[in-house]
Amino acid sequence: MKRILVSGGSGFLGSHLCEKLLKEGNEVLCVDNLFTGRKSNIHHLLSHKNFEFLRHDITHPLYAEVDEIYNLACPASPLHYQFDPIQTTKTSVMGAINMLGLAKRLKIKVLQASTSEVYGDPEINPQPESYKGCVNPIGIRACYDEGKRVAETLFFDYHRQHQVKIKVIRIFNTYGPRMQPNDGRVVSNFILQALKGEDLTIFGEGTQSRSFCYVDDLIDGMYRLMNSNEHLTGPVNIGNPNEMTMLELAEKIILMTGSRSKLRFLPLPQDDPLQRRPDISQAKRELDWEPKTHLDQGLEKTIQYFEKVLTKEVVLV
Ligand code: NAD
Ligand code: UDP
């Protein structure tokens, strides 16, 4: 049995990861400052004998005895990471230093949840890991994009300089139950708007594209990377190459919810990437991983979750 630290464990992805690690027979230490995470995401785990929650901000050092670290702590939606951009950069950079320092002292493996945002507004599509990206260093997304880029740099420098065992996953847009209803991400926004009969807010002309991966597939890929051959440091893209425009997504969600909602066009936010699609050849080759959940199946489960949120069957605290 391993004792595994998950930073950001009460967030959307973190809570699913904690569940997976417990199911695999591990002890989990969930570390979170509850900035965007929720107690209700992990409420069902609190009574599990192998689960422990610690309220802590990873920009401060942490002394714990663990066997592995997954570093997920960082607000992930544009609305939330732009709320306090300086804190966002601090979380990525100082959080990475603190988690890497802990891994160095304990001589353990540490995985960094990086992002497709390191590619910025990409000039090539799909994006392979070798693509160096096109990021505006002074724009409103930079606190997140550049913070995550520096975190990757730190991971590779700790690896080269101190032989810390690292794994870097580049996560592409992921959706599923426990997305925050108020975080402004497109899937949660569209589903909630459709269920409430409100107009769906399309930013720009809706021709920008994204590729959406269901949370279970993402967590499976992350777990496989952590447990892969020690020479595989990454970065490894994990995401679903099924690319679509925001207009197509809106139409699909309206159809699936049977909603009468219409579309409302709003200005495109600054530096909003025009296209995004992962090249997952490395994940297929090295991890024998590819997404299994069809978009319709994943959206169905996500719609059911948000229906429960609206009827208060799922109570968010
Ligand atoms: P989330 O906002 O739901 O979860 C982030 C968690 O980190 C929250 O529980 C929050 O309270 C916690 N946190 C934030 N700052 C912290 C700090 N200083 N100290 C301790 N805890 C802190 O977001 P998510 O979607 O679950 O994302 C998890 C990770 O995956 C993030 O690092 C994000 O950058 C990365 N990622 C997510 C996506 C996606 O589509 N969901 C895509 C790319 C990358
Ligand atoms: N978007 C939109 N309407 C919304 C929320 C988002 O059209 O109500 C667009 C947004 O401009 C972006 C895409 O959907 O082009 C994905 O946005 P999200 O915030 O989910 O993720 P990210 O931009 O980080 O990929």
XYZ file of C-alpha atoms and ligand atoms in Angstrom:
386
model
C 0.000 0.000 0.000
C 1.360 3.429 -0.966
C 0.579 6.695 0.793
C -0.099 9.211 -1.962
C -0.355 12.985 -1.728
C -2.826 14.627 -4.105
C -2.567 18.417 -4.113
C -5.774 20.008 -5.403
C -7.543 16.807 -4.343
C -10.894 18.410 -3.609
C -11.179 19.968 -7.060
C -12.862 18.523 -10.128
C -10.065 16.253 -11.388
C -8.437 15.805 -7.977
C -11.554 14.297 -6.398
C -11.842 11.715 -9.200
C -8.141 10.928 -8.835
C -8.489 10.429 -5.050
C -11.326 7.958 -5.732
C -9.226 6.052 -8.261
C -6.196 5.854 -5.927
C -8.327 4.596 -3.026
C -9.945 2.016 -5.324
C -6.460 0.780 -6.244
C -5.819 0.149 -2.528
C -3.711 3.188 -1.611
C -3.801 5.661 1.245
C -4.563 9.198 0.079
C -3.540 12.488 1.643
C -5.663 15.144 -0.060
C -4.112 18.610 0.297
C -6.202 21.596 -0.768
C -6.806 25.212 0.262
C -10.415 25.016 -1.027
C -9.956 28.022 -3.315
C -11.933 26.402 -6.132
C -12.311 22.941 -4.621
C -15.299 21.877 -2.562
C -15.757 19.774 0.532
C -18.771 18.173 -1.142
C -16.495 16.754 -3.877
C -14.739 14.614 -1.261
C -17.507 14.327 1.318
C -18.129 10.678 0.426
C -14.428 9.890 0.936
C -14.047 11.408 4.402
C -15.284 8.257 6.137
C -12.892 6.028 4.153
C -10.229 4.671 6.495
C -7.450 5.344 3.959
C -8.430 8.940 3.197
C -7.191 12.068 4.947
C -7.854 15.742 4.154
C -5.448 18.561 4.982
C -6.368 22.199 4.383
C -3.131 23.772 3.187
C -1.916 26.273 0.589
C 0.896 24.711 -1.450
C 2.626 28.067 -1.937
C 3.858 27.329 1.603
C 6.218 24.418 2.315
C 4.677 21.160 3.450
C 6.324 18.446 5.498
C 4.608 15.103 5.086
C 5.657 11.485 4.796
C 4.336 10.091 1.519
C 5.454 7.716 -1.250
C 4.225 9.614 -4.307
C 2.857 13.046 -5.222
C 0.302 14.144 -7.804
C 0.481 17.950 -8.073
C -2.907 19.189 -9.303
C -3.387 22.279 -7.148
C -4.149 25.299 -9.346
C -7.375 26.968 -10.442
C -8.034 25.750 -13.982
C -10.842 27.799 -15.501
C -10.072 31.216 -17.044
C -12.622 32.899 -14.761
C -11.022 31.496 -11.615
C -7.359 31.757 -12.567
C -7.874 35.366 -13.654
C -9.624 36.248 -10.379
C -6.277 36.594 -8.559
C -3.656 36.183 -11.304
C -0.665 36.766 -9.010
C -1.822 33.983 -6.695
C -2.289 31.752 -9.771
C 1.328 32.201 -10.839
C 2.476 31.721 -7.245
C 0.496 28.490 -6.977
C 2.042 27.095 -10.152
C 5.603 28.225 -9.472
C 5.993 28.162 -5.691
C 3.668 25.166 -5.468
C 5.902 23.289 -7.922
C 9.028 24.235 -5.938
C 7.432 23.027 -2.696
C 6.176 19.752 -4.164
C 9.504 19.127 -5.931
C 11.400 19.934 -2.716
C 9.282 17.400 -0.860
C 9.863 14.798 -3.593
C 13.610 15.504 -3.523
C 13.833 15.082 0.270
C 11.761 11.888 0.242
C 13.322 10.564 -3.016
C 9.871 9.898 -4.475
C 8.062 10.326 -7.786
C 6.090 13.491 -8.470
C 3.590 14.093 -11.272
C 2.784 17.560 -12.553
C -0.663 18.332 -13.956
C 0.380 20.566 -16.830
C -1.918 21.736 -19.571
C -2.496 22.191 -23.281
C -2.358 25.904 -22.413
C 1.453 25.643 -22.624
C 0.825 25.601 -26.410
C -1.022 28.949 -26.135
C -2.865 29.864 -29.335
C -1.274 27.109 -31.442
C -0.146 27.640 -35.034
C -0.285 23.914 -35.753
C -3.131 21.457 -35.300
C -3.091 18.869 -33.732
C -0.415 19.737 -31.171
C 2.349 17.166 -30.586
C 4.470 17.390 -27.402
C 7.395 18.677 -29.498
C 5.482 21.860 -30.399
C 6.922 24.743 -28.362
C 3.804 26.856 -28.283
C 2.672 30.391 -28.977
C 1.946 32.123 -25.668
C 1.429 35.831 -25.034
C 3.570 36.430 -21.909
C 1.739 39.616 -20.909
C -1.871 38.730 -21.674
C -4.665 37.861 -19.270
C -4.111 34.106 -19.697
C -0.366 34.386 -19.017
C -0.658 33.925 -15.239
C -1.846 30.399 -15.959
C -0.023 29.560 -19.216
C 3.367 30.953 -18.183
C 2.963 29.691 -14.600
C 2.433 26.183 -15.956
C 5.365 26.590 -18.372
C 7.705 27.605 -15.537
C 6.407 24.678 -13.490
C 7.393 22.336 -16.344
C 10.835 23.998 -16.458
C 11.249 23.454 -12.713
C 10.223 19.810 -13.025
C 12.841 19.158 -15.694
C 15.544 21.127 -13.837
C 14.922 19.219 -10.590
C 15.117 16.041 -12.668
C 18.414 17.005 -14.342
C 20.015 18.684 -11.317
C 18.728 16.546 -8.428
C 17.578 13.358 -10.187
C 14.016 13.798 -8.916
C 11.722 11.245 -10.587
C 9.203 13.268 -12.559
C 6.141 12.723 -14.728
C 4.556 15.594 -16.659
C 1.079 15.235 -18.145
C -0.344 17.876 -20.497
C -4.078 17.772 -19.955
C -6.468 18.926 -22.686
C -10.014 20.159 -21.971
C -11.686 17.683 -19.646
C -15.336 17.545 -18.561
C -17.581 15.460 -16.351
C -19.438 15.374 -13.038
C -18.064 17.718 -10.325
C -17.028 20.451 -12.728
C -17.702 23.645 -10.815
C -21.058 25.110 -11.926
C -19.787 28.668 -11.555
C -16.376 28.447 -13.148
C -17.402 29.679 -16.576
C -16.060 26.712 -18.515
C -17.876 26.029 -21.724
C -19.298 22.571 -20.967
C -20.699 23.511 -17.551
C -21.960 26.876 -18.830
C -23.780 25.398 -21.835
C -25.342 22.508 -19.889
C -26.586 24.736 -17.067
C -27.876 27.368 -19.484
C -29.682 24.711 -21.546
C -31.231 23.086 -18.456
C -32.429 26.460 -17.172
C -33.799 27.465 -20.598
C -31.399 30.419 -20.804
C -29.575 31.470 -23.966
C -26.272 29.706 -24.493
C -23.428 32.242 -24.433
C -21.184 31.813 -27.465
C -17.957 33.797 -27.246
C -16.909 35.214 -30.625
C -18.498 33.520 -33.613
C -18.243 30.103 -32.003
C -15.918 28.826 -34.729
C -13.028 28.276 -32.291
C -12.443 24.597 -31.585
C -11.682 22.415 -28.559
C -11.424 18.653 -28.031
C -13.213 17.319 -24.957
C -12.082 14.351 -22.894
C -14.298 12.623 -20.332
C -12.884 12.699 -16.798
C -12.629 8.886 -16.338
C -10.459 8.576 -19.443
C -8.254 11.430 -18.286
C -7.731 9.929 -14.829
C -6.896 6.556 -16.374
C -4.241 8.243 -18.555
C -2.804 10.139 -15.588
C -2.600 6.964 -13.494
C -0.933 5.067 -16.332
C 1.655 7.809 -16.755
C 2.508 7.826 -13.036
C 2.982 4.064 -13.111
C 4.848 3.918 -16.419
C 8.494 3.046 -17.098
C 10.700 5.338 -14.994
C 12.452 6.705 -18.116
C 9.185 8.152 -19.375
C 9.201 11.633 -17.861
C 6.797 13.138 -20.380
C 5.493 15.610 -21.212
C 2.685 13.396 -22.465
C -0.498 14.800 -24.014
C -3.668 13.271 -22.577
C -6.923 14.311 -24.159
C -9.536 13.326 -26.692
C -8.665 14.204 -30.311
C -12.366 14.543 -31.167
C -12.309 18.237 -32.138
C -15.387 20.424 -32.515
C -16.388 24.070 -32.680
C -18.219 25.779 -29.822
C -21.226 26.190 -32.120
C -21.319 22.424 -32.690
C -21.034 21.819 -28.958
C -23.867 24.245 -28.204
C -26.148 22.607 -30.774
C -25.370 19.142 -29.406
C -26.135 20.177 -25.823
C -29.398 21.869 -26.814
C -30.421 18.680 -28.626
C -29.404 16.346 -25.796
C -31.192 18.352 -23.101
C -34.279 18.916 -25.273
C -33.941 22.598 -24.428
C -35.615 25.546 -26.154
C -32.616 27.758 -25.481
C -31.253 29.982 -28.243
C -27.709 31.209 -28.821
C -26.387 34.564 -27.590
C -23.161 35.877 -29.137
C -20.727 37.708 -26.833
C -17.244 39.150 -27.495
C -14.357 36.673 -27.681
C -12.080 37.039 -24.630
C -8.492 38.229 -25.217
C -6.009 35.516 -26.321
C -8.724 32.843 -26.547
C -7.052 30.023 -28.558
C -8.604 29.459 -31.988
C -8.011 25.724 -32.098
C -6.920 22.902 -29.849
C -6.544 19.193 -30.470
C -4.095 16.768 -28.889
C -1.730 14.553 -30.845
C -1.938 11.473 -28.622
C 0.450 9.168 -30.526
C 2.898 9.126 -27.600
C 0.208 8.169 -25.064
C -0.999 5.392 -27.389
C 2.527 4.079 -27.935
C 4.013 4.425 -24.437
C 0.955 4.036 -22.192
C -1.297 1.938 -24.404
C -3.880 4.641 -23.665
C -6.601 6.223 -25.697
C -9.947 7.702 -24.663
C -12.843 5.248 -24.578
C -15.833 7.441 -23.731
C -17.855 8.808 -26.631
C -18.788 12.490 -26.266
C -22.524 11.674 -26.158
C -22.020 9.185 -23.306
C -19.849 11.588 -21.322
C -22.190 14.528 -21.870
C -25.154 12.383 -20.796
C -23.472 11.667 -17.428
C -22.487 15.310 -17.027
C -26.019 16.519 -17.827
C -27.414 14.071 -15.228
C -24.982 15.485 -12.651
C -25.992 19.099 -13.303
C -29.687 18.129 -13.189
C -29.025 16.850 -9.662
C -27.212 20.070 -8.785
C -30.228 22.096 -9.941
C -32.724 19.932 -8.037
C -30.385 20.073 -4.987
C -30.056 16.283 -4.968
C -26.349 17.080 -5.082
C -25.674 19.752 -2.475
C -22.572 21.817 -3.119
C -20.622 23.049 -0.092
P -10.201 22.782 -9.991
O -10.171 24.250 -9.882
O -11.502 22.080 -9.853
O -9.190 22.123 -8.963
C -8.016 22.747 -8.519
C -7.890 22.482 -7.036
O -6.676 23.092 -6.559
C -9.022 23.078 -6.227
O -9.521 22.109 -5.332
C -8.387 24.253 -5.495
O -9.018 24.561 -4.273
C -6.964 23.757 -5.338
N -5.971 24.826 -5.167
C -5.837 25.959 -5.913
N -4.803 26.689 -5.449
C -4.273 25.998 -4.399
C -3.191 26.235 -3.508
N -2.445 27.339 -3.614
N -2.945 25.333 -2.537
C -3.715 24.206 -2.415
N -4.752 23.932 -3.223
C -5.019 24.820 -4.202
O -9.525 22.432 -11.401
P -9.364 21.039 -12.152
O -10.084 21.138 -13.432
O -9.646 19.911 -11.243
O -7.801 21.053 -12.478
C -6.863 20.322 -11.733
C -5.481 20.481 -12.359
O -5.507 19.991 -13.711
C -5.005 21.926 -12.426
O -3.633 21.953 -12.119
C -5.224 22.311 -13.864
O -4.308 23.280 -14.284
C -5.027 20.992 -14.588
N -5.768 20.983 -15.862
C -7.127 20.819 -15.880
C -7.802 20.838 -17.110
C -9.292 20.623 -17.206
O -9.840 20.639 -18.307
N -10.008 20.400 -16.117
C -7.088 21.035 -18.295
C -5.712 21.217 -18.224
C -5.059 21.176 -17.009
N -16.787 29.656 -24.323
C -18.009 30.061 -24.883
N -19.041 30.296 -24.041
C -18.971 30.145 -22.692
C -17.746 29.723 -22.132
C -16.674 29.502 -22.984
O -18.125 30.183 -26.088
O -19.971 30.373 -22.004
C -15.669 29.374 -25.223
C -14.348 30.038 -24.839
O -14.274 31.320 -25.400
C -13.344 29.067 -25.435
C -14.018 27.708 -25.337
O -15.401 27.985 -25.152
O -13.114 29.371 -26.776
C -13.526 26.852 -24.183
O -13.564 27.634 -23.010
P -13.197 27.057 -21.579
O -13.154 28.205 -20.643
O -14.094 25.919 -21.256
O -11.752 26.405 -21.752
P -10.361 26.963 -22.354
O -10.586 28.261 -23.038
O -9.462 27.084 -21.196
O -9.974 25.909 -23.316
